[in-house]
Amino acid sequence: MDLNIKINDNDHLDIGGADAVEIADKYGTPVYVIDEDRIRENYNRFYSAFSRYYPKFKVFYACKANTNFAVMKILEQEGCCIDAVSPGEVYISKKMGFSGDRILFTGNNVTNDELKFVVDQGAVVNLDSISALNRLAEEVNPDGIKISFRVNPMVGAGHHDHCITGGVMSKFGIMDVEAVEAYELAKDLGFEPIGMHSHIGSGILDPEPFKLAIESTMDIAGKVHQDAKIDFEFIDFGGGVGIPYTPDEKVLDINKFAQENVNLFKEKLKEYDMSQPTMYLEPGRYLVGDASVLLVRINSVKQSYRKFIGVDAGFNTLLRPTMYDSYHHIVVANKMNEPETQTVDIAGNICESGDLFARDRKMPNVEEGDLLAILNAGAYGFTMSSNYNSRLKTPEILVHNGKCHVVREKETFEDLFNKQHIPEHLQ
Ligand code: LLP
């Protein structure tokens, strides 16, 4: 099994050298627990796999996966760069120490004010449309402003329809056939178009779609290089490297993956007589997904028409199972070596029928008070959480060398309601 699971001598789940049971007892549940070392390991494994074959290589962390300050700081220290998709993500990246030249902004359907804000922060803007190019030209003096375009590589893949970002149904990027025109227009307007970006989707464990995307993106880049006379400083192959979520899924052989994709990249550089642009990749999930678990407490066991194990979090805390029908492996953190003896549904505390973390899941015999760990919760866990049902967002704990640090406090009812005002006539 390729899932990131460690068990300590007490048969409890170990998270970065800390005992999950002690964490839950001390900080309460639900709680997200982040393993610092795992993020560093993931980053270094990824970075060294590619840079070994192509030293002009940079990792742009797609921080939509997890914008916790600590996570951002860890990756900043490692030398990572940032892929940001909103002014808020640019703002937090700057605050966490990333200089503008380490931030690539890949927004879509952004306003003029947002474009201006991002450029003022020094980030490189990756434009999603010719409309955005023209609107940016109205907002800033284009002289010396470096931009790139997101192109649709006409290849799409992903763990769910919602997570496929290339192909004819995708709202993202400019069409391959308008790429030359877009780059020429950018030059005419006075910008410095220096990059190209594509993105095919998210949560992909099959290496084949990436190869197709590298080929098609490089074909577009090659044509732009030749026809619009652009010398690319970077070409960015957007995210999507998956992680195993089920016990059967295999971890991607990242070295082989890197070697094959770099070879294709180099062949295409040669074919189109291009110099050596920096290769960017922008993983989100791969860096942080398996570095966190969500700890939840069983508060009710109910035999109805089915057996329901009820826990103290819901889809407001971790949306992926409800939104994408995603599988998250769940273990009993306080008795890790018990055999699976039953099939149950694991339900949350939100007042909706779709609020299930798992359906028909094999589990050991569990009781009220037992602690469950929902694995692989580090990517698109907290960042997609909400206050639905007026539930409080969860705290987050960072584990470093076995020591716990509260990196996000639990919300209070005050936090929930403090932006509302009651007009005089209702008081
Ligand atoms: N770059 C861009 C421009 C993206 O839009 C994304 C993800 C990434 C990079 C990173 O993709 P990753 O390496 O994490 O697969 N909420 C969904 C995932 C949506 C991803 C959207 N874009 C989920 O929970 O699976």
PDB file of C-alpha atoms and ligand atoms in Angstrom, residues 62 64 83 106 150 159 163 197 199 202-203 239-241 282-285 320 324 380 384, ligand 1:
ATOM      1  CA  ALA A  62      -0.217  25.910  -6.613  1.00  0.00           C
ATOM      2  CA  LYS A  64      -4.866  26.989  -3.766  1.00  0.00           C
ATOM      3  CA  ASP A  83       1.346  29.709  -8.595  1.00  0.00           C
ATOM      4  CA  THR A 106      -2.733  32.532 -13.291  1.00  0.00           C
ATOM      5  CA  ARG A 150      -2.190  30.236 -20.636  1.00  0.00           C
ATOM      6  CA  HIS A 159      -9.889  12.628 -11.193  1.00  0.00           C
ATOM      7  CA  CYS A 163     -10.979  18.891 -12.454  1.00  0.00           C
ATOM      8  CA  HIS A 197       1.588  27.999 -19.611  1.00  0.00           C
ATOM      9  CA  HIS A 199      -2.691  22.954 -17.523  1.00  0.00           C
ATOM     10  CA  SER A 202      -5.812  17.691 -11.412  1.00  0.00           C
ATOM     11  CA  GLY A 203      -5.276  14.429  -9.583  1.00  0.00           C
ATOM     12  CA  GLY A 239      -0.324  20.887 -12.148  1.00  0.00           C
ATOM     13  CA  GLY A 240      -2.094  17.706 -11.745  1.00  0.00           C
ATOM     14  CA  VAL A 241       0.383  15.114 -10.498  1.00  0.00           C
ATOM     15  CA  GLU A 282       3.115  23.736 -10.667  1.00  0.00           C
ATOM     16  CA  PRO A 283       2.068  20.924  -8.379  1.00  0.00           C
ATOM     17  CA  GLY A 284      -0.382  21.581  -5.593  1.00  0.00           C
ATOM     18  CA  ARG A 285      -1.665  18.274  -4.288  1.00  0.00           C
ATOM     19  CA  ARG A 320     -13.983  16.547  -1.460  1.00  0.00           C
ATOM     20  CA  TYR A 324     -16.277  14.961  -6.200  1.00  0.00           C
ATOM     21  CA  TYR A 380      -8.074  21.186  -0.930  1.00  0.00           C
ATOM     22  CA  MET A 384     -12.293  24.483   0.546  1.00  0.00           C
TER      23      MET A 384
HETATM   24  N1  LLP B   1      -2.021  25.130 -11.610  1.00  0.00           N
HETATM   25  C1  LLP B   1      -3.244  25.589 -11.933  1.00  0.00           C
HETATM   26  C2  LLP B   1      -3.380  26.717 -12.857  1.00  0.00           C
HETATM   27  C3  LLP B   1      -4.374  24.964 -11.382  1.00  0.00           C
HETATM   28  O1  LLP B   1      -5.588  25.406 -11.715  1.00  0.00           O
HETATM   29  C4  LLP B   1      -4.215  23.888 -10.484  1.00  0.00           C
HETATM   30  C5  LLP B   1      -5.377  23.247  -9.879  1.00  0.00           C
HETATM   31  C6  LLP B   1      -2.917  23.487 -10.149  1.00  0.00           C
HETATM   32  C7  LLP B   1      -1.841  24.128 -10.752  1.00  0.00           C
HETATM   33  C8  LLP B   1      -2.610  22.413  -9.175  1.00  0.00           C
HETATM   34  O2  LLP B   1      -3.175  21.189  -9.437  1.00  0.00           O
HETATM   35  P1  LLP B   1      -2.803  19.936  -8.516  1.00  0.00           P
HETATM   36  O3  LLP B   1      -1.329  19.699  -8.632  1.00  0.00           O
HETATM   37  O4  LLP B   1      -3.188  20.237  -7.120  1.00  0.00           O
HETATM   38  O5  LLP B   1      -3.608  18.819  -9.079  1.00  0.00           O
HETATM   39  N2  LLP B   1     -10.431  21.050  -5.666  1.00  0.00           N
HETATM   40  C9  LLP B   1      -9.997  19.954  -6.510  1.00  0.00           C
HETATM   41  C10 LLP B   1      -8.764  20.290  -7.299  1.00  0.00           C
HETATM   42  C11 LLP B   1      -8.937  21.471  -8.195  1.00  0.00           C
HETATM   43  C12 LLP B   1      -7.657  21.869  -8.840  1.00  0.00           C
HETATM   44  C13 LLP B   1      -7.791  23.123  -9.594  1.00  0.00           C
HETATM   45  N3  LLP B   1      -6.575  23.563 -10.194  1.00  0.00           N
HETATM   46  C14 LLP B   1      -9.775  18.722  -5.638  1.00  0.00           C
HETATM   47  O6  LLP B   1     -10.001  18.792  -4.436  1.00  0.00           O
HETATM   48  O7  LLP B   1      -9.402  17.684  -6.157  1.00  0.00           O
END
